[in-house]
Short mmCIF file of C-alpha atoms and ligand atoms in Angstrom, two decimals:
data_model
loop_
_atom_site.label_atom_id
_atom_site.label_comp_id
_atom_site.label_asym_id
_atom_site.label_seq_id
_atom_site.Cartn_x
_atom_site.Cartn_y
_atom_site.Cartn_z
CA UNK X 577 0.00 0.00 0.00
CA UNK X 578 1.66 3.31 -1.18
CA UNK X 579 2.58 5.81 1.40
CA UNK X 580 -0.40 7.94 2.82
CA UNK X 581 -0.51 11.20 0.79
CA UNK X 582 -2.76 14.73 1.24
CA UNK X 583 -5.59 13.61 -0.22
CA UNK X 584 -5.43 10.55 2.11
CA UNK X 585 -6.46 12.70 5.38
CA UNK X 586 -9.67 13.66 6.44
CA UNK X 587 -9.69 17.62 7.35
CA UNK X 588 -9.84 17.04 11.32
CA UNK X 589 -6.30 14.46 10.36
CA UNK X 590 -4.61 17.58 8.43
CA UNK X 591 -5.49 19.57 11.05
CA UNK X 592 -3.49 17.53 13.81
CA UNK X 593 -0.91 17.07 11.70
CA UNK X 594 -0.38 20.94 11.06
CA UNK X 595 -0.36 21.18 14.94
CA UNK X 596 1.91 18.66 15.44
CA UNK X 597 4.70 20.19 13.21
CA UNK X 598 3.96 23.50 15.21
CA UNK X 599 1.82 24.99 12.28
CA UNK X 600 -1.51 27.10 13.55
CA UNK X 601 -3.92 24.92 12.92
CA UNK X 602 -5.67 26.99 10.08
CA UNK X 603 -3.10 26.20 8.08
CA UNK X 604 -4.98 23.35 7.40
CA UNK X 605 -8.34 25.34 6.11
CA UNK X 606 -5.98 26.85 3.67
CA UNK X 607 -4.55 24.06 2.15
CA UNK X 608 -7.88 22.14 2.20
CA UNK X 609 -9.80 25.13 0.21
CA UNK X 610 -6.76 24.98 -2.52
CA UNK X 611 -7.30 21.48 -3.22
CA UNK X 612 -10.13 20.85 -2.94
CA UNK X 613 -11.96 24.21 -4.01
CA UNK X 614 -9.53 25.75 -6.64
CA UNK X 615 -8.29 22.39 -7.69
CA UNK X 616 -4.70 23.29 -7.63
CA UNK X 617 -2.58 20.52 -8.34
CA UNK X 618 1.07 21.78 -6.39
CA UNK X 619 1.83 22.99 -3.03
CA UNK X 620 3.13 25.88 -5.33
CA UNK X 621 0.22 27.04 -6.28
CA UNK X 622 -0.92 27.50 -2.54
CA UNK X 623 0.64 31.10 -1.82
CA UNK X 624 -1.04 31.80 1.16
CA UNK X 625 1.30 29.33 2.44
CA UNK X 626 4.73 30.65 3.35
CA UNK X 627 7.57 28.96 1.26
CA UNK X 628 8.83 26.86 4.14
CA UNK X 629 5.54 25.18 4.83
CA UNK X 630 5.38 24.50 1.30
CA UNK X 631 8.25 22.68 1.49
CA UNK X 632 8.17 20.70 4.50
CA UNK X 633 4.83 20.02 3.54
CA UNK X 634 5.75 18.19 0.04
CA UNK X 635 8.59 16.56 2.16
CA UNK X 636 6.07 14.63 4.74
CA UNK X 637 2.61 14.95 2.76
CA UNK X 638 2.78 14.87 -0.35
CA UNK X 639 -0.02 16.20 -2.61
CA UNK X 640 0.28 13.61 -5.56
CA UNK X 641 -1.74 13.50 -8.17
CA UNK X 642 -1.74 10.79 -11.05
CA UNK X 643 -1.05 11.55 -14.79
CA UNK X 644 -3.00 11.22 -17.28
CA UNK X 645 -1.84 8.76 -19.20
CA UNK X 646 -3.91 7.63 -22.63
CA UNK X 647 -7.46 9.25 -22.98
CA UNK X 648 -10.35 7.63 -25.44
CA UNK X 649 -13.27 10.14 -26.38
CA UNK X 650 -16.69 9.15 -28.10
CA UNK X 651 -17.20 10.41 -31.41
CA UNK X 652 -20.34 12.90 -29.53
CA UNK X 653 -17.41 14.05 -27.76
CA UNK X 654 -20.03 13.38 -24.63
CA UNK X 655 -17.73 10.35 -22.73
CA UNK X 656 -14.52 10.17 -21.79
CA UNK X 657 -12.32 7.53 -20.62
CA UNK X 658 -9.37 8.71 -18.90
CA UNK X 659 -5.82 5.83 -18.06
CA UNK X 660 -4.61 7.47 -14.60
CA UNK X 661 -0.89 6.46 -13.84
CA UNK X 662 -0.40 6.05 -10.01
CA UNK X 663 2.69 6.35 -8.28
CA UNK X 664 3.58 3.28 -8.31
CA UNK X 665 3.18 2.37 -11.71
CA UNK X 666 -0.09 1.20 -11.42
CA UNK X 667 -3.16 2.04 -13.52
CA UNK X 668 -6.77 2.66 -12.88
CA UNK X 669 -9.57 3.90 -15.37
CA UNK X 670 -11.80 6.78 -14.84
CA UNK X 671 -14.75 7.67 -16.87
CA UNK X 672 -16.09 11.06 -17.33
CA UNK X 673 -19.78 11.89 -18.71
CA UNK X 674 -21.67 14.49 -19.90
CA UNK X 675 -25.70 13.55 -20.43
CA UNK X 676 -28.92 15.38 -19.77
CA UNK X 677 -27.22 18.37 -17.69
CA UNK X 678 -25.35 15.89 -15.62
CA UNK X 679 -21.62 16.00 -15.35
CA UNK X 680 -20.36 12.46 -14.37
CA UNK X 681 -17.05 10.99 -12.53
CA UNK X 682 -16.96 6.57 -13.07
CA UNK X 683 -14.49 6.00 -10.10
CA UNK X 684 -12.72 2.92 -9.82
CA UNK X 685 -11.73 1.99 -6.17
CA UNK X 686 -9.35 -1.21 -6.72
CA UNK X 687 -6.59 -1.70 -9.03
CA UNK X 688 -7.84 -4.68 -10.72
CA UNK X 689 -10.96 -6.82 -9.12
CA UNK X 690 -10.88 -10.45 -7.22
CA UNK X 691 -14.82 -11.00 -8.31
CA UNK X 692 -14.19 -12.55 -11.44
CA UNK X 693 -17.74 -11.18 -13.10
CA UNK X 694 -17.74 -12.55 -16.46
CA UNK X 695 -19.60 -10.05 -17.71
CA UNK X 696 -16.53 -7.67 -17.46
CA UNK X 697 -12.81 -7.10 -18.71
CA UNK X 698 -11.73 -6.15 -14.95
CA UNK X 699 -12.80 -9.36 -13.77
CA UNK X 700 -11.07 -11.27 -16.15
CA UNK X 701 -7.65 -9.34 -15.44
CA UNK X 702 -7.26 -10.15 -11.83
CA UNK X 703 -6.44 -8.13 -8.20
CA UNK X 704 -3.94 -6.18 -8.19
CA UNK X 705 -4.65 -3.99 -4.94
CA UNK X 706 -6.65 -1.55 -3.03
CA UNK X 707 -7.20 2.65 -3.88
CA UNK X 708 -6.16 4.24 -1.21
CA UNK X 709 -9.01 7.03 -0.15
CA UNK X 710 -6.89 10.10 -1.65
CA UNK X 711 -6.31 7.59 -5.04
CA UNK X 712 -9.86 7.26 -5.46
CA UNK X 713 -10.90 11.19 -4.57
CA UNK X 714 -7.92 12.09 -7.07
CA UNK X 715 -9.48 10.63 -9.66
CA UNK X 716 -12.69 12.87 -9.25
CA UNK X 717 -10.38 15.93 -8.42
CA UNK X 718 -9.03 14.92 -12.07
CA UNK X 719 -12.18 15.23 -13.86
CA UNK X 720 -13.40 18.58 -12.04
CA UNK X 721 -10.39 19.98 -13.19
CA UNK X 722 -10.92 18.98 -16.38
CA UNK X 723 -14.53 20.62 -16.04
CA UNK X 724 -13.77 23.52 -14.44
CA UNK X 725 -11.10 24.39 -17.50
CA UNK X 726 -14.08 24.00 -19.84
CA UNK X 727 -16.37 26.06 -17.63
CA UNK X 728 -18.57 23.03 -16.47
CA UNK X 729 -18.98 21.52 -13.20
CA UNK X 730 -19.24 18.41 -11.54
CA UNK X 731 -22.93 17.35 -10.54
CA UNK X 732 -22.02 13.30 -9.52
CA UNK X 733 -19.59 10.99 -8.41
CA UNK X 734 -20.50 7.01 -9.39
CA UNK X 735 -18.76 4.10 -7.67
CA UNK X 736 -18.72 1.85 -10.66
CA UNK X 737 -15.04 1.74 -12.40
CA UNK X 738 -12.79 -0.86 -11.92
CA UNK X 739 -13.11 -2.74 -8.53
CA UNK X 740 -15.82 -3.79 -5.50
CA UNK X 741 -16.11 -0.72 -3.89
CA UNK X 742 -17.53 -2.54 -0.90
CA UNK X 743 -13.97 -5.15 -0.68
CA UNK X 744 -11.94 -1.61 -0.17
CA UNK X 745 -15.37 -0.03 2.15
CA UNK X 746 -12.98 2.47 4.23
CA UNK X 747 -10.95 3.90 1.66
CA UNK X 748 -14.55 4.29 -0.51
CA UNK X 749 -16.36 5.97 2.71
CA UNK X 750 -13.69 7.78 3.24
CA UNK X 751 -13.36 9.45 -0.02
CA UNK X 752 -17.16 9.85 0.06
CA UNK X 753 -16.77 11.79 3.35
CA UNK X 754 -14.21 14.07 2.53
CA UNK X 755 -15.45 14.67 -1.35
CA UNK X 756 -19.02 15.74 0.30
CA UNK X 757 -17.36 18.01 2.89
CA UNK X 758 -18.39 20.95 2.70
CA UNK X 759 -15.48 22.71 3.75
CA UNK X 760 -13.84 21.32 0.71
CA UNK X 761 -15.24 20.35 -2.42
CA UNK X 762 -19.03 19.88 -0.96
CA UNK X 763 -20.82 17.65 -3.06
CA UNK X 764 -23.61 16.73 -1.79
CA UNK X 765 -23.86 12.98 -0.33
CA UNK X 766 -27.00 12.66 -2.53
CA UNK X 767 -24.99 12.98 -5.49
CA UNK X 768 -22.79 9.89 -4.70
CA UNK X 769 -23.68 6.19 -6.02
CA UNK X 770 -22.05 3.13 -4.52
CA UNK X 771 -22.70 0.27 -7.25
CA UNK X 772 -21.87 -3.54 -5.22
CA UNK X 773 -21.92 -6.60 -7.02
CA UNK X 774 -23.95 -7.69 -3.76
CA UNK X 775 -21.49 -7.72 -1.03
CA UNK X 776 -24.29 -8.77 1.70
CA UNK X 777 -21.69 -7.16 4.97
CA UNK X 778 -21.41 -4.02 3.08
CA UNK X 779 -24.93 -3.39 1.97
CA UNK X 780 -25.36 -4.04 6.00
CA UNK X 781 -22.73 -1.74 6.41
CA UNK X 782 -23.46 1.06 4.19
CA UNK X 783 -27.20 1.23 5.53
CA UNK X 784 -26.05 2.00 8.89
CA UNK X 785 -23.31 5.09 7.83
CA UNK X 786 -25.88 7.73 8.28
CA UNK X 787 -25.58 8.73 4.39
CA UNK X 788 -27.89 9.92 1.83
CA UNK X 789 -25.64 8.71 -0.91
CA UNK X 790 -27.23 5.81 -3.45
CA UNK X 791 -26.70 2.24 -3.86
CA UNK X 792 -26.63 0.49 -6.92
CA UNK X 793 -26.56 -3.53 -6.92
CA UNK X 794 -25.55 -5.55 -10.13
CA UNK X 795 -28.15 -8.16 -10.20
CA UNK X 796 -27.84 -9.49 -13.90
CA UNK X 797 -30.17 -12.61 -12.85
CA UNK X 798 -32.96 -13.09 -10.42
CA UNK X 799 -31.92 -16.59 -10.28
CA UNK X 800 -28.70 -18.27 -7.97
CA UNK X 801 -28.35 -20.87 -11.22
CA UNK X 802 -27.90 -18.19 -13.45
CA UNK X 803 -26.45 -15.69 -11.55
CA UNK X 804 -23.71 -17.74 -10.47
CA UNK X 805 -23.03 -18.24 -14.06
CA UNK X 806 -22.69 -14.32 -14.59
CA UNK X 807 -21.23 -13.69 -11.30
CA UNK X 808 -18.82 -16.30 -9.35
CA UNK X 809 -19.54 -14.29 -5.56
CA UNK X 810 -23.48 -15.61 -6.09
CA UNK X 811 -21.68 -18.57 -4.53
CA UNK X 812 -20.93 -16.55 -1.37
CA UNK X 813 -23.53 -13.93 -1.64
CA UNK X 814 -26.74 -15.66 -2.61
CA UNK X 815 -30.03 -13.85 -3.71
CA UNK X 816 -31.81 -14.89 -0.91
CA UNK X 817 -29.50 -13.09 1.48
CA UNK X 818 -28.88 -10.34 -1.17
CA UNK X 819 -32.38 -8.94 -1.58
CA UNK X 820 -32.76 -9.52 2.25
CA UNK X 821 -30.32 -7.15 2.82
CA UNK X 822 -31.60 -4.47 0.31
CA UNK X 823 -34.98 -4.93 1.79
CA UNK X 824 -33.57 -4.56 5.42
CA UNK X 825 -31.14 -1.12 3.98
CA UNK X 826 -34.26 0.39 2.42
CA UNK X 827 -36.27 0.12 5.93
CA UNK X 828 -33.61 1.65 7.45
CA UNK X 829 -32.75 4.20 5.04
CA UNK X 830 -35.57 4.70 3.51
CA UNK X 831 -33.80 5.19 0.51
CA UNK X 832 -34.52 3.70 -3.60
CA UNK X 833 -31.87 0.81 -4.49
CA UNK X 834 -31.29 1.17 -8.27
CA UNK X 835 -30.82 -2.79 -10.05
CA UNK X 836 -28.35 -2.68 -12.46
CA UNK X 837 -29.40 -5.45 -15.50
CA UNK X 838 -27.17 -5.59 -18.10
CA UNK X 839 -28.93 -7.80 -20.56
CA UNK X 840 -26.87 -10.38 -22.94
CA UNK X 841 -28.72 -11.93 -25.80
CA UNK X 842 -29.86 -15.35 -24.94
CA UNK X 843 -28.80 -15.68 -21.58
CA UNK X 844 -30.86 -13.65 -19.66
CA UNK X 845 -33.37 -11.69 -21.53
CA UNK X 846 -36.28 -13.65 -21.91
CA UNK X 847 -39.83 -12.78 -20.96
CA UNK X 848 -39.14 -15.59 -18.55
CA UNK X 849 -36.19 -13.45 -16.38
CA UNK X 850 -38.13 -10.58 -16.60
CA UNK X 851 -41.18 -11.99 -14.87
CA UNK X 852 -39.13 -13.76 -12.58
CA UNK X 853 -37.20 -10.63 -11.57
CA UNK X 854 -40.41 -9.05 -11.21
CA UNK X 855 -41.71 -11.32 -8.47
CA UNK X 856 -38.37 -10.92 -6.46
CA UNK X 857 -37.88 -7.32 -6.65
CA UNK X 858 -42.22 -7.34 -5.45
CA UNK X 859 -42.71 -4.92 -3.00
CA UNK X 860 -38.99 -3.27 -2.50
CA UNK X 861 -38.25 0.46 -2.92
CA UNK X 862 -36.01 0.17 -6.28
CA UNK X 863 -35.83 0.81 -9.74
CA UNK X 864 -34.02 -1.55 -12.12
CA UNK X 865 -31.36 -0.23 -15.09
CA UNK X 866 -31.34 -2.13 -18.06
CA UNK X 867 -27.91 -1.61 -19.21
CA UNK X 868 -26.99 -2.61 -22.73
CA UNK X 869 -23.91 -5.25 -22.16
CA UNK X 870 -20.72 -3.96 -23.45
CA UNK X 871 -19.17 -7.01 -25.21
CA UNK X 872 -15.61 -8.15 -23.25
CA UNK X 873 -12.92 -9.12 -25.53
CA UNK X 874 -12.80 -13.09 -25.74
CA UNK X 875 -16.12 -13.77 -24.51
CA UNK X 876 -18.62 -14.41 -26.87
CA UNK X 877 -21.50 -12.81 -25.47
CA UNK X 878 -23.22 -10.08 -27.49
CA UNK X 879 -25.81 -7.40 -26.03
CA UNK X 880 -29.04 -8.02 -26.73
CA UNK X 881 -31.08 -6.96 -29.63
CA UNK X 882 -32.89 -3.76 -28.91
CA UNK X 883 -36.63 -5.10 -29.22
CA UNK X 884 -36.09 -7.74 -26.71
CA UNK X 885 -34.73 -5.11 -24.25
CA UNK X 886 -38.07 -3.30 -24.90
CA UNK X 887 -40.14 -6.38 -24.22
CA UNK X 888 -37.60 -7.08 -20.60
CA UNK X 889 -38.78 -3.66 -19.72
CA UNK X 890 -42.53 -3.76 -20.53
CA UNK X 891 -43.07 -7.08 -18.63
CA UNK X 892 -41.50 -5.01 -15.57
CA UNK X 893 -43.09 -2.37 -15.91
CA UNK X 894 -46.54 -4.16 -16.08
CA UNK X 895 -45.52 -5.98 -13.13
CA UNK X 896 -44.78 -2.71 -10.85
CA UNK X 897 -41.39 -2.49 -11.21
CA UNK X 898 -40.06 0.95 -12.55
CA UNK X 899 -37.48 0.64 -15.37
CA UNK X 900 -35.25 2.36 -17.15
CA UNK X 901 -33.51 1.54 -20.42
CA UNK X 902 -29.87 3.33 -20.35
CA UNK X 903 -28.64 3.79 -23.70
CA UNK X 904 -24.81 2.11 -24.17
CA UNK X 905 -22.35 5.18 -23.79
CA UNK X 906 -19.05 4.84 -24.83
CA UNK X 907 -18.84 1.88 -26.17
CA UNK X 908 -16.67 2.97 -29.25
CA UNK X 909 -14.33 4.03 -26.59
CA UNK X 910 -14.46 0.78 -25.06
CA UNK X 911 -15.80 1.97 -21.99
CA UNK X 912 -16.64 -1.24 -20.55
CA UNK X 913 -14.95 -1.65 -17.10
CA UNK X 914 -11.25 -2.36 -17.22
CA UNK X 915 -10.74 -2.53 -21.14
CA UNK X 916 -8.45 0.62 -21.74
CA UNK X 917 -6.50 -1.22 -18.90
CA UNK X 918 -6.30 -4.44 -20.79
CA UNK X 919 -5.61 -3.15 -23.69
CA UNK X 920 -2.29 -0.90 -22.56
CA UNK X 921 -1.41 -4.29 -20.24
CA UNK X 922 -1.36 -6.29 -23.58
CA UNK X 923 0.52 -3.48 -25.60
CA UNK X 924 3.67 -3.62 -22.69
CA UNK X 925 3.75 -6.82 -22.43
FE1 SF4 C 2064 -15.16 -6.32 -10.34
FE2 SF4 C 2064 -17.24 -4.79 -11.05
FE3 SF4 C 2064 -15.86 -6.09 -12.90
FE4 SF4 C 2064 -17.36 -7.48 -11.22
S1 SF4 C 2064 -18.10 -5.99 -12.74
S2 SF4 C 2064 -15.25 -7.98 -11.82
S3 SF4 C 2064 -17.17 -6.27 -9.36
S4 SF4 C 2064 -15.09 -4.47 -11.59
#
């Protein structure tokens, strides 16, 4: 795990810190507003610092910020897929997007993934390790930036690049927490989604944080048969204790779990699924996605054929359930989780 940097430390932390060293403590509001307010990206930006600080401070806490290293846009110039070089050489993905007034981060949270989804090109590629909180908010700070220079802003923050967000839960909170201070950059928690493949301890977990951020859960299948096909942790986290735990988080939060469905022609889009996912999501506070499945390189699965998708979402919709269809973005940029990785992976080696 890579040495803890600014972007690591919660305010309060910075704060102590600045004491310790025999700084006045509001040396820590300063530094906080410059980073996380007017996005500066160097100590030496931060003049109302006085050069020693400055100095000292890039000595013990660094502020490091990863490089941009290959970027993929779609042809409507509307998504963008960013290759962020960490410092040690490692490589996450981050995913920008610009639809219907909403400016959207994609945040990835591990290097790599241990869940082995086939549905995905992360999954296929292995665990490398865990963000560490300041890895993950960097990679938001990245695309603000990137905003900000075009005279936009950004309006979310999705949990849902490479990685469980819920197998690295502190460093995830934790960037949550200090992204929606509003001391700092002050998004609001409502404009956060966590997306789980259906980590049952952390939807337990997340329900009792006190948040109004959003969970998403990749469901794929309403069945364990068919689900554990599409997604090897059905093994460990069964839909019987899944949707148990959703329906126990939305009595305590009170909050709408979004169903993420991405639908793959033959295997799971029949009438058939869609009834059955009907009956189990009966009665619970969600709304289910039908995501278009973004083919992963040697897999033969294709996305199903637009009509069918219609017909998934009409036999919800008939049944109670409220559905959305999300149009595919990005996938001429090969936006599906973990391919830009992949690719550069196959190109060095
Ligand atoms: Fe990991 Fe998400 Fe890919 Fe599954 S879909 S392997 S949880 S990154």
């Amino acid at each position: 795990m890579p040495e803890a940097t600014l972007l690591d430390l919660p305010l309060d932390a910075l704060r102590e810190r600045m004491v310790e060293s025999g700084e006045p403590a509001y040396r820590a509001g300063q530094i906080w507003q410059a980073v996380y307010r007017d996005l500066v990206i160097s100590y030496d930006e931060i003049t109302t610092l006085p050069t020693r600080v400055r100095h000292e401070l890039k000595e013990r806490l660094p502020l490091r910020l990863p490089m941009a290293e290959d970027a993929q846009e779609s042809a409507d110039r509307r998504t963008r897929k960013t290759l962020l070089l960490l410092a040690d050489g490692e490589r996450v993905e981050t995913v920008s997007m610009n639809y219907d007034d909403r400016r959207t981060v994609c945040a990835s949270t591990q290097v790599g993934c241990a869940m082995g989804c086939h549905i995905c090109a992360t999954g296929r590629s292995g665990f490398t390790r865990d963000l560490t909180p300041g890895e993950i908010a960097a990679q938001v700070l990245h695309v603000a930036r990137d905003l900000k220079r075009e005279g936009g802003r950004l309006t979310n923050v999705v949990y849902m690049g490479m990685g469980e967000p819920f197998a690295n839960y502190d460093a995830t909170l934790a960037s949550i927490r200090t992204l929606n201070d509003t001391r700092g950059f002050g998004l609001g928690a409502r404009s956060f989604t966590v997306s789980t493949v259906g980590i049952v301890p952390g939807i337990e977990r997340f329900a009792r944080e006190g948040l109004q951020a959003n969970l998403a859960v990749s469901l794929h299948a309403a069945n364990d048969a068919l689900r554990e096909r599409l997604l090897p942790i059905n093994r460990t986290h069964p839909i019987g204790p899944l949707i148990r735990a959703c329906r126990q988080y939305v009595e305590r939060t009170n909050r709408r779990i979004t169903f993420e469905v991405a639908l793959i022609d033959g295997i799971n889009d029949s009438p058939t699924h869609a009834r059955e996912l009907a009956d189990l999501l009966r009665g619970l506070l969600c709304h289910v996605n039908l995501i278009p499945f973004n083919p992963v390189p040697g897999i033969g699965w294709r996305r199903s054929p637009g009509e069918r998708v219609d017909e998934f979402a009409k036999v919800l919709e008939r049944r109670g359930v409220p559905v959305t269809i999300r149009v595919s973005r990005g996938v001429e940029i090969r936006a599906g989780c973990g391919q830009l990785r992949a690719e550069r992976a196959e190109d060095s080696s």
